[in-house]
PDB file of C-alpha atoms in Angstrom:
ATOM      1  CA  UNK A   1    -122.870-138.146 114.162  1.00  0.00           C
ATOM      2  CA  UNK A   2    -121.316-141.715 114.666  1.00  0.00           C
ATOM      3  CA  UNK A   3    -118.051-142.530 116.181  1.00  0.00           C
ATOM      4  CA  UNK A   4    -116.653-145.091 114.004  1.00  0.00           C
ATOM      5  CA  UNK A   5    -112.967-146.223 114.154  1.00  0.00           C
ATOM      6  CA  UNK A   6    -111.081-145.384 110.823  1.00  0.00           C
ATOM      7  CA  UNK A   7    -110.235-148.956 110.219  1.00  0.00           C
ATOM      8  CA  UNK A   8    -113.768-150.019 110.044  1.00  0.00           C
ATOM      9  CA  UNK A   9    -114.443-147.382 107.291  1.00  0.00           C
ATOM     10  CA  UNK A  10    -111.347-148.322 105.530  1.00  0.00           C
ATOM     11  CA  UNK A  11    -112.333-151.958 105.796  1.00  0.00           C
ATOM     12  CA  UNK A  12    -115.670-151.221 104.325  1.00  0.00           C
ATOM     13  CA  UNK A  13    -113.997-149.302 101.378  1.00  0.00           C
ATOM     14  CA  UNK A  14    -111.578-152.227 100.798  1.00  0.00           C
ATOM     15  CA  UNK A  15    -114.383-154.863 100.699  1.00  0.00           C
ATOM     16  CA  UNK A  16    -116.241-152.703  98.100  1.00  0.00           C
ATOM     17  CA  UNK A  17    -113.104-152.149  96.029  1.00  0.00           C
ATOM     18  CA  UNK A  18    -112.420-155.961  95.941  1.00  0.00           C
ATOM     19  CA  UNK A  19    -115.946-156.722  94.872  1.00  0.00           C
ATOM     20  CA  UNK A  20    -115.613-154.316  92.058  1.00  0.00           C
ATOM     21  CA  UNK A  21    -112.283-155.723  91.114  1.00  0.00           C
ATOM     22  CA  UNK A  22    -113.406-159.270  90.901  1.00  0.00           C
ATOM     23  CA  UNK A  23    -116.230-157.980  88.621  1.00  0.00           C
ATOM     24  CA  UNK A  24    -113.795-156.283  86.452  1.00  0.00           C
ATOM     25  CA  UNK A  25    -111.640-159.430  86.329  1.00  0.00           C
ATOM     26  CA  UNK A  26    -114.593-161.849  85.640  1.00  0.00           C
ATOM     27  CA  UNK A  27    -117.347-160.203  83.657  1.00  0.00           C
ATOM     28  CA  UNK A  28    -117.250-160.317  79.830  1.00  0.00           C
ATOM     29  CA  UNK A  29    -120.192-158.083  79.320  1.00  0.00           C
ATOM     30  CA  UNK A  30    -118.772-154.617  78.770  1.00  0.00           C
ATOM     31  CA  UNK A  31    -121.702-152.935  80.636  1.00  0.00           C
ATOM     32  CA  UNK A  32    -120.784-154.971  83.739  1.00  0.00           C
ATOM     33  CA  UNK A  33    -117.209-154.204  83.504  1.00  0.00           C
ATOM     34  CA  UNK A  34    -118.066-150.404  83.527  1.00  0.00           C
ATOM     35  CA  UNK A  35    -120.490-150.993  86.368  1.00  0.00           C
ATOM     36  CA  UNK A  36    -117.701-152.650  88.371  1.00  0.00           C
ATOM     37  CA  UNK A  37    -115.461-149.858  87.634  1.00  0.00           C
ATOM     38  CA  UNK A  38    -117.960-147.431  88.999  1.00  0.00           C
ATOM     39  CA  UNK A  39    -118.136-149.485  92.234  1.00  0.00           C
ATOM     40  CA  UNK A  40    -114.255-149.345  92.564  1.00  0.00           C
ATOM     41  CA  UNK A  41    -114.244-145.561  92.002  1.00  0.00           C
ATOM     42  CA  UNK A  42    -116.984-145.084  94.718  1.00  0.00           C
ATOM     43  CA  UNK A  43    -115.016-147.251  97.053  1.00  0.00           C
ATOM     44  CA  UNK A  44    -111.970-145.175  96.462  1.00  0.00           C
ATOM     45  CA  UNK A  45    -114.079-141.958  97.304  1.00  0.00           C
ATOM     46  CA  UNK A  46    -115.400-143.663 100.422  1.00  0.00           C
ATOM     47  CA  UNK A  47    -111.823-144.083 101.561  1.00  0.00           C
ATOM     48  CA  UNK A  48    -111.244-140.539 101.177  1.00  0.00           C
ATOM     49  CA  UNK A  49    -114.323-139.497 102.930  1.00  0.00           C
ATOM     50  CA  UNK A  50    -113.261-141.869 105.841  1.00  0.00           C
ATOM     51  CA  UNK A  51    -109.890-140.243 106.062  1.00  0.00           C
ATOM     52  CA  UNK A  52    -111.247-136.724 105.936  1.00  0.00           C
ATOM     53  CA  UNK A  53    -113.601-137.690 108.825  1.00  0.00           C
ATOM     54  CA  UNK A  54    -110.963-139.069 110.894  1.00  0.00           C
ATOM     55  CA  UNK A  55    -108.742-136.006 110.613  1.00  0.00           C
ATOM     56  CA  UNK A  56    -111.447-133.451 110.419  1.00  0.00           C
ATOM     57  CA  UNK A  57    -110.155-131.823 107.268  1.00  0.00           C
ATOM     58  CA  UNK A  58    -112.294-131.073 104.226  1.00  0.00           C
ATOM     59  CA  UNK A  59    -109.552-132.251 101.879  1.00  0.00           C
ATOM     60  CA  UNK A  60    -110.992-135.676 101.755  1.00  0.00           C
ATOM     61  CA  UNK A  61    -114.344-134.406 100.538  1.00  0.00           C
ATOM     62  CA  UNK A  62    -112.743-132.232  97.995  1.00  0.00           C
ATOM     63  CA  UNK A  63    -110.770-135.274  96.671  1.00  0.00           C
ATOM     64  CA  UNK A  64    -114.237-136.930  96.415  1.00  0.00           C
ATOM     65  CA  UNK A  65    -115.680-134.327  94.306  1.00  0.00           C
ATOM     66  CA  UNK A  66    -112.698-134.664  91.920  1.00  0.00           C
ATOM     67  CA  UNK A  67    -113.242-138.555  91.793  1.00  0.00           C
ATOM     68  CA  UNK A  68    -117.058-137.933  91.122  1.00  0.00           C
ATOM     69  CA  UNK A  69    -116.069-135.573  88.106  1.00  0.00           C
ATOM     70  CA  UNK A  70    -113.533-138.069  86.793  1.00  0.00           C
ATOM     71  CA  UNK A  71    -116.056-140.948  87.192  1.00  0.00           C
ATOM     72  CA  UNK A  72    -118.752-139.026  85.385  1.00  0.00           C
ATOM     73  CA  UNK A  73    -116.449-138.137  82.355  1.00  0.00           C
ATOM     74  CA  UNK A  74    -115.016-141.799  82.339  1.00  0.00           C
ATOM     75  CA  UNK A  75    -118.610-143.335  82.160  1.00  0.00           C
ATOM     76  CA  UNK A  76    -119.700-141.068  79.448  1.00  0.00           C
ATOM     77  CA  UNK A  77    -116.870-141.890  77.206  1.00  0.00           C
ATOM     78  CA  UNK A  78    -117.215-145.598  78.221  1.00  0.00           C
ATOM     79  CA  UNK A  79    -120.816-145.918  77.327  1.00  0.00           C
ATOM     80  CA  UNK A  80    -120.157-144.112  74.021  1.00  0.00           C
ATOM     81  CA  UNK A  81    -117.561-146.878  73.468  1.00  0.00           C
ATOM     82  CA  UNK A  82    -120.247-149.452  74.360  1.00  0.00           C
ATOM     83  CA  UNK A  83    -122.498-148.158  71.766  1.00  0.00           C
ATOM     84  CA  UNK A  84    -119.735-148.140  69.030  1.00  0.00           C
ATOM     85  CA  UNK A  85    -118.721-151.786  70.068  1.00  0.00           C
ATOM     86  CA  UNK A  86    -122.400-152.948  69.780  1.00  0.00           C
ATOM     87  CA  UNK A  87    -122.743-151.076  66.486  1.00  0.00           C
ATOM     88  CA  UNK A  88    -119.537-152.616  64.937  1.00  0.00           C
ATOM     89  CA  UNK A  89    -119.528-156.265  66.348  1.00  0.00           C
ATOM     90  CA  UNK A  90    -123.281-156.593  67.345  1.00  0.00           C
ATOM     91  CA  UNK A  91    -122.153-158.043  70.587  1.00  0.00           C
ATOM     92  CA  UNK A  92    -121.261-156.681  74.070  1.00  0.00           C
ATOM     93  CA  UNK A  93    -118.340-159.200  74.541  1.00  0.00           C
ATOM     94  CA  UNK A  94    -115.064-157.361  75.385  1.00  0.00           C
ATOM     95  CA  UNK A  95    -113.165-160.057  73.843  1.00  0.00           C
ATOM     96  CA  UNK A  96    -114.586-159.139  70.458  1.00  0.00           C
ATOM     97  CA  UNK A  97    -112.395-155.903  70.245  1.00  0.00           C
ATOM     98  CA  UNK A  98    -109.051-157.506  71.144  1.00  0.00           C
ATOM     99  CA  UNK A  99    -107.683-156.611  67.908  1.00  0.00           C
ATOM    100  CA  UNK A 100    -107.539-152.879  68.321  1.00  0.00           C
ATOM    101  CA  UNK A 101    -108.854-152.414  64.715  1.00  0.00           C
ATOM    102  CA  UNK A 102    -112.336-151.198  63.966  1.00  0.00           C
TER     103      UNK A 102
ATOM    104  CA  UNK B   1    -125.841-143.379 114.561  1.00  0.00           C
ATOM    105  CA  UNK B   2    -123.345-146.312 114.819  1.00  0.00           C
ATOM    106  CA  UNK B   3    -126.099-148.704 114.082  1.00  0.00           C
ATOM    107  CA  UNK B   4    -127.071-146.795 110.939  1.00  0.00           C
ATOM    108  CA  UNK B   5    -123.316-147.014 109.726  1.00  0.00           C
ATOM    109  CA  UNK B   6    -123.183-150.797 110.347  1.00  0.00           C
ATOM    110  CA  UNK B   7    -126.684-151.738 108.897  1.00  0.00           C
ATOM    111  CA  UNK B   8    -125.907-149.544 105.637  1.00  0.00           C
ATOM    112  CA  UNK B   9    -122.562-151.024 105.224  1.00  0.00           C
ATOM    113  CA  UNK B  10    -123.986-154.504 105.231  1.00  0.00           C
ATOM    114  CA  UNK B  11    -126.535-153.301 102.795  1.00  0.00           C
ATOM    115  CA  UNK B  12    -123.849-151.700 100.616  1.00  0.00           C
ATOM    116  CA  UNK B  13    -121.792-154.898 100.508  1.00  0.00           C
ATOM    117  CA  UNK B  14    -124.859-157.269  99.724  1.00  0.00           C
ATOM    118  CA  UNK B  15    -126.278-154.888  97.065  1.00  0.00           C
ATOM    119  CA  UNK B  16    -122.852-154.483  95.524  1.00  0.00           C
ATOM    120  CA  UNK B  17    -122.324-158.336  95.224  1.00  0.00           C
ATOM    121  CA  UNK B  18    -125.760-158.580  93.797  1.00  0.00           C
ATOM    122  CA  UNK B  19    -125.076-155.860  91.229  1.00  0.00           C
ATOM    123  CA  UNK B  20    -121.672-157.391  90.098  1.00  0.00           C
ATOM    124  CA  UNK B  21    -122.904-160.933  89.967  1.00  0.00           C
ATOM    125  CA  UNK B  22    -126.208-160.300  88.364  1.00  0.00           C
ATOM    126  CA  UNK B  23    -127.198-161.567  84.924  1.00  0.00           C
ATOM    127  CA  UNK B  24    -129.771-159.010  83.913  1.00  0.00           C
ATOM    128  CA  UNK B  25    -128.297-155.634  83.382  1.00  0.00           C
ATOM    129  CA  UNK B  26    -131.286-153.541  84.699  1.00  0.00           C
ATOM    130  CA  UNK B  27    -131.520-155.576  87.796  1.00  0.00           C
ATOM    131  CA  UNK B  28    -127.971-155.152  88.387  1.00  0.00           C
ATOM    132  CA  UNK B  29    -128.153-151.384  87.914  1.00  0.00           C
ATOM    133  CA  UNK B  30    -131.049-151.278  90.358  1.00  0.00           C
ATOM    134  CA  UNK B  31    -128.960-153.085  92.810  1.00  0.00           C
ATOM    135  CA  UNK B  32    -126.174-150.473  92.223  1.00  0.00           C
ATOM    136  CA  UNK B  33    -128.622-147.694  93.121  1.00  0.00           C
ATOM    137  CA  UNK B  34    -129.238-149.451  96.458  1.00  0.00           C
ATOM    138  CA  UNK B  35    -125.482-149.698  96.955  1.00  0.00           C
ATOM    139  CA  UNK B  36    -125.046-146.024  96.131  1.00  0.00           C
ATOM    140  CA  UNK B  37    -127.902-144.797  98.485  1.00  0.00           C
ATOM    141  CA  UNK B  38    -126.403-147.119 101.338  1.00  0.00           C
ATOM    142  CA  UNK B  39    -122.926-145.524 100.707  1.00  0.00           C
ATOM    143  CA  UNK B  40    -124.581-141.948 100.886  1.00  0.00           C
ATOM    144  CA  UNK B  41    -126.128-142.706 104.199  1.00  0.00           C
ATOM    145  CA  UNK B  42    -122.537-143.841 105.256  1.00  0.00           C
ATOM    146  CA  UNK B  43    -121.276-140.522 104.151  1.00  0.00           C
ATOM    147  CA  UNK B  44    -123.943-138.701 106.130  1.00  0.00           C
ATOM    148  CA  UNK B  45    -123.102-140.721 109.238  1.00  0.00           C
ATOM    149  CA  UNK B  46    -119.301-139.962 108.726  1.00  0.00           C
ATOM    150  CA  UNK B  47    -120.089-136.205 108.877  1.00  0.00           C
ATOM    151  CA  UNK B  48    -120.253-135.246 105.159  1.00  0.00           C
ATOM    152  CA  UNK B  49    -123.812-134.288 104.288  1.00  0.00           C
ATOM    153  CA  UNK B  50    -122.864-132.501 101.104  1.00  0.00           C
ATOM    154  CA  UNK B  51    -121.063-135.425  99.676  1.00  0.00           C
ATOM    155  CA  UNK B  52    -124.027-137.670 100.637  1.00  0.00           C
ATOM    156  CA  UNK B  53    -126.374-135.344  98.599  1.00  0.00           C
ATOM    157  CA  UNK B  54    -123.923-135.431  95.707  1.00  0.00           C
ATOM    158  CA  UNK B  55    -123.697-139.235  95.913  1.00  0.00           C
ATOM    159  CA  UNK B  56    -127.392-139.351  95.488  1.00  0.00           C
ATOM    160  CA  UNK B  57    -127.788-136.706  92.781  1.00  0.00           C
ATOM    161  CA  UNK B  58    -124.764-137.721  90.613  1.00  0.00           C
ATOM    162  CA  UNK B  59    -123.964-141.332  91.347  1.00  0.00           C
ATOM    163  CA  UNK B  60    -127.423-142.785  91.918  1.00  0.00           C
ATOM    164  CA  UNK B  61    -129.049-140.190  89.608  1.00  0.00           C
ATOM    165  CA  UNK B  62    -126.998-139.090  86.581  1.00  0.00           C
ATOM    166  CA  UNK B  63    -124.454-142.000  86.182  1.00  0.00           C
ATOM    167  CA  UNK B  64    -127.004-144.742  86.569  1.00  0.00           C
ATOM    168  CA  UNK B  65    -129.437-142.981  84.364  1.00  0.00           C
ATOM    169  CA  UNK B  66    -126.798-142.929  81.776  1.00  0.00           C
ATOM    170  CA  UNK B  67    -126.297-146.624  82.030  1.00  0.00           C
ATOM    171  CA  UNK B  68    -130.020-147.166  81.840  1.00  0.00           C
ATOM    172  CA  UNK B  69    -130.256-145.163  78.722  1.00  0.00           C
ATOM    173  CA  UNK B  70    -127.557-147.179  77.083  1.00  0.00           C
ATOM    174  CA  UNK B  71    -129.256-150.420  78.148  1.00  0.00           C
ATOM    175  CA  UNK B  72    -132.570-149.088  76.669  1.00  0.00           C
ATOM    176  CA  UNK B  73    -130.802-148.062  73.451  1.00  0.00           C
ATOM    177  CA  UNK B  74    -129.150-151.395  73.017  1.00  0.00           C
ATOM    178  CA  UNK B  75    -132.568-153.047  73.701  1.00  0.00           C
ATOM    179  CA  UNK B  76    -131.183-156.001  75.561  1.00  0.00           C
ATOM    180  CA  UNK B  77    -133.916-158.656  76.398  1.00  0.00           C
ATOM    181  CA  UNK B  78    -134.121-162.263  77.532  1.00  0.00           C
ATOM    182  CA  UNK B  79    -131.564-163.033  74.805  1.00  0.00           C
ATOM    183  CA  UNK B  80    -128.910-161.000  76.773  1.00  0.00           C
ATOM    184  CA  UNK B  81    -129.650-162.981  80.055  1.00  0.00           C
ATOM    185  CA  UNK B  82    -129.207-166.179  78.250  1.00  0.00           C
ATOM    186  CA  UNK B  83    -126.118-165.027  76.721  1.00  0.00           C
ATOM    187  CA  UNK B  84    -124.759-163.846  80.219  1.00  0.00           C
ATOM    188  CA  UNK B  85    -125.546-167.373  81.494  1.00  0.00           C
ATOM    189  CA  UNK B  86    -123.273-168.855  79.026  1.00  0.00           C
ATOM    190  CA  UNK B  87    -120.588-166.160  79.425  1.00  0.00           C
ATOM    191  CA  UNK B  88    -120.259-166.397  83.291  1.00  0.00           C
ATOM    192  CA  UNK B  89    -120.014-169.949  84.362  1.00  0.00           C
ATOM    193  CA  UNK B  90    -119.573-170.391  87.965  1.00  0.00           C
ATOM    194  CA  UNK B  91    -116.149-171.725  88.057  1.00  0.00           C
ATOM    195  CA  UNK B  92    -114.774-168.628  86.078  1.00  0.00           C
ATOM    196  CA  UNK B  93    -115.353-166.659  89.484  1.00  0.00           C
ATOM    197  CA  UNK B  94    -112.926-168.906  91.390  1.00  0.00           C
ATOM    198  CA  UNK B  95    -109.464-167.581  90.166  1.00  0.00           C
ATOM    199  CA  UNK B  96    -110.189-163.912  90.173  1.00  0.00           C
ATOM    200  CA  UNK B  97    -112.265-164.052  93.423  1.00  0.00           C
ATOM    201  CA  UNK B  98    -109.431-166.057  94.985  1.00  0.00           C
ATOM    202  CA  UNK B  99    -106.678-163.533  94.017  1.00  0.00           C
ATOM    203  CA  UNK B 100    -108.760-160.643  95.023  1.00  0.00           C
ATOM    204  CA  UNK B 101    -109.503-162.180  98.432  1.00  0.00           C
ATOM    205  CA  UNK B 102    -105.782-162.575  98.869  1.00  0.00           C
ATOM    206  CA  UNK B 103    -105.276-158.884  98.122  1.00  0.00           C
ATOM    207  CA  UNK B 104    -108.166-158.148 100.653  1.00  0.00           C
ATOM    208  CA  UNK B 105    -106.510-160.256 103.387  1.00  0.00           C
ATOM    209  CA  UNK B 106    -103.163-158.330 102.932  1.00  0.00           C
ATOM    210  CA  UNK B 107    -105.236-155.035 103.119  1.00  0.00           C
ATOM    211  CA  UNK B 108    -106.815-156.097 106.373  1.00  0.00           C
ATOM    212  CA  UNK B 109    -103.701-157.204 107.850  1.00  0.00           C
ATOM    213  CA  UNK B 110    -101.759-154.024 107.114  1.00  0.00           C
ATOM    214  CA  UNK B 111    -104.751-151.938 108.178  1.00  0.00           C
ATOM    215  CA  UNK B 112    -105.086-153.572 111.589  1.00  0.00           C
ATOM    216  CA  UNK B 113    -101.219-153.669 112.102  1.00  0.00           C
ATOM    217  CA  UNK B 114    -101.360-149.825 112.878  1.00  0.00           C
ATOM    218  CA  UNK B 115    -101.047-148.729 116.402  1.00  0.00           C
ATOM    219  CA  UNK B 116    -103.620-146.144 116.224  1.00  0.00           C
ATOM    220  CA  UNK B 117    -106.800-148.095 116.879  1.00  0.00           C
ATOM    221  CA  UNK B 118    -110.393-146.932 117.811  1.00  0.00           C
ATOM    222  CA  UNK B 119    -109.876-143.208 117.250  1.00  0.00           C
ATOM    223  CA  UNK B 120    -113.232-141.713 116.645  1.00  0.00           C
ATOM    224  CA  UNK B 121    -113.713-139.118 113.990  1.00  0.00           C
ATOM    225  CA  UNK B 122    -112.980-135.397 114.474  1.00  0.00           C
ATOM    226  CA  UNK B 123    -116.522-134.123 113.929  1.00  0.00           C
ATOM    227  CA  UNK B 124    -118.551-133.149 110.924  1.00  0.00           C
ATOM    228  CA  UNK B 125    -117.124-130.839 108.229  1.00  0.00           C
ATOM    229  CA  UNK B 126    -119.115-127.762 107.493  1.00  0.00           C
ATOM    230  CA  UNK B 127    -120.097-127.201 103.795  1.00  0.00           C
ATOM    231  CA  UNK B 128    -118.440-123.686 103.992  1.00  0.00           C
ATOM    232  CA  UNK B 129    -115.090-125.303 104.924  1.00  0.00           C
ATOM    233  CA  UNK B 130    -115.598-127.573 102.005  1.00  0.00           C
ATOM    234  CA  UNK B 131    -116.223-124.690  99.684  1.00  0.00           C
ATOM    235  CA  UNK B 132    -113.430-122.617 101.085  1.00  0.00           C
ATOM    236  CA  UNK B 133    -110.947-125.458 100.546  1.00  0.00           C
ATOM    237  CA  UNK B 134    -112.317-126.327  97.127  1.00  0.00           C
ATOM    238  CA  UNK B 135    -112.168-122.750  95.742  1.00  0.00           C
ATOM    239  CA  UNK B 136    -108.934-122.023  97.709  1.00  0.00           C
ATOM    240  CA  UNK B 137    -106.021-124.309  97.473  1.00  0.00           C
ATOM    241  CA  UNK B 138    -107.664-126.704  95.086  1.00  0.00           C
ATOM    242  CA  UNK B 139    -108.601-123.950  92.489  1.00  0.00           C
ATOM    243  CA  UNK B 140    -106.210-125.457  90.029  1.00  0.00           C
ATOM    244  CA  UNK B 141    -108.028-128.838  90.512  1.00  0.00           C
ATOM    245  CA  UNK B 142    -111.405-127.264  89.705  1.00  0.00           C
ATOM    246  CA  UNK B 143    -110.094-125.909  86.470  1.00  0.00           C
ATOM    247  CA  UNK B 144    -108.550-129.170  85.557  1.00  0.00           C
ATOM    248  CA  UNK B 145    -111.810-131.045  86.561  1.00  0.00           C
ATOM    249  CA  UNK B 146    -113.579-128.639  83.955  1.00  0.00           C
ATOM    250  CA  UNK B 147    -111.227-129.553  81.379  1.00  0.00           C
ATOM    251  CA  UNK B 148    -111.691-133.290  81.972  1.00  0.00           C
ATOM    252  CA  UNK B 149    -115.494-132.831  81.789  1.00  0.00           C
ATOM    253  CA  UNK B 150    -115.091-130.885  78.431  1.00  0.00           C
ATOM    254  CA  UNK B 151    -112.810-133.705  77.139  1.00  0.00           C
ATOM    255  CA  UNK B 152    -115.467-136.265  78.140  1.00  0.00           C
ATOM    256  CA  UNK B 153    -118.125-134.492  76.435  1.00  0.00           C
ATOM    257  CA  UNK B 154    -116.314-134.068  73.143  1.00  0.00           C
ATOM    258  CA  UNK B 155    -115.040-137.691  73.314  1.00  0.00           C
ATOM    259  CA  UNK B 156    -118.565-139.097  74.171  1.00  0.00           C
ATOM    260  CA  UNK B 157    -120.199-136.982  71.326  1.00  0.00           C
ATOM    261  CA  UNK B 158    -117.411-138.131  68.803  1.00  0.00           C
ATOM    262  CA  UNK B 159    -117.554-141.890  69.718  1.00  0.00           C
ATOM    263  CA  UNK B 160    -121.344-141.921  70.061  1.00  0.00           C
ATOM    264  CA  UNK B 161    -121.874-140.366  66.651  1.00  0.00           C
ATOM    265  CA  UNK B 162    -123.657-142.485  64.179  1.00  0.00           C
ATOM    266  CA  UNK B 163    -121.541-142.744  61.133  1.00  0.00           C
ATOM    267  CA  UNK B 164    -122.984-142.800  57.624  1.00  0.00           C
ATOM    268  CA  UNK B 165    -122.743-146.236  56.069  1.00  0.00           C
ATOM    269  CA  UNK B 166    -120.343-145.313  53.233  1.00  0.00           C
ATOM    270  CA  UNK B 167    -118.036-143.528  55.754  1.00  0.00           C
ATOM    271  CA  UNK B 168    -117.762-146.702  57.804  1.00  0.00           C
ATOM    272  CA  UNK B 169    -117.020-148.705  54.725  1.00  0.00           C
ATOM    273  CA  UNK B 170    -114.267-146.200  53.715  1.00  0.00           C
ATOM    274  CA  UNK B 171    -112.645-146.431  57.019  1.00  0.00           C
ATOM    275  CA  UNK B 172    -112.716-150.192  56.969  1.00  0.00           C
ATOM    276  CA  UNK B 173    -111.073-149.871  53.335  1.00  0.00           C
ATOM    277  CA  UNK B 174    -108.272-147.571  54.232  1.00  0.00           C
ATOM    278  CA  UNK B 175    -105.953-149.710  56.556  1.00  0.00           C
ATOM    279  CA  UNK B 176    -105.971-152.385  53.738  1.00  0.00           C
ATOM    280  CA  UNK B 177    -104.879-149.979  51.185  1.00  0.00           C
ATOM    281  CA  UNK B 178    -102.308-148.457  53.223  1.00  0.00           C
ATOM    282  CA  UNK B 179    -100.873-151.910  53.930  1.00  0.00           C
ATOM    283  CA  UNK B 180    -100.732-152.616  50.174  1.00  0.00           C
ATOM    284  CA  UNK B 181     -99.051-149.390  49.420  1.00  0.00           C
ATOM    285  CA  UNK B 182     -96.234-150.222  51.908  1.00  0.00           C
TER     286      UNK B 182
END
């Protein structure tokens, strides 16, 4: 059982979130965009765990479970969209699908 | 245990940077697994062993395996790496990374403005407390999570379905006809 100040835990969550955000902004390959989204969701979950650890309440962990569920649902739909994108446009470039018409 | 926390946070940050900046999708996913395992270790040091186990099982297990299946289905090879090299030139990173760093600096500033400094954690949370809370006050959330999962399942099935060639052609045709009729 470590004794970490809450600020340092939140700092790590912020750093991971910013890395994921940069990935979402920069990458053009849709697989990497989804991967960066996973990093961001994981960082948000880490922030909840750190807060729950600080106050000794299980609510943070409960919220992490909900984030986990949401991430799993999101990634399954997102990867199905990747398959459709690749099937229709023969590319993984997100810019190929900017017309909102199949 | 503090050393474990700091070492695994450094590993997590390095692995995440490598995953986000990588060119080969499979290499990036492997780095992402390392990152998730490091975060799981952090959860363990922060008194959340159940969450650490779930992080390994669901994030590093199920979600990454899903990614790897898709990469395998798409059958990306060296061509994809070459394409990535063309898509992500070095100077593309400057603008977004700078803006994200500005946000990061603001976050750090606000975080360390607080007067409550260096308060250690309140102790590990027992799994039975977690279960009692999850199925007590958060019961509605559990039900809603099941609905989200069902919607995700149906949505993934519908989107991932391989359409018949004539069906796709029909759908391509229809919007044009609708526009002509109007």
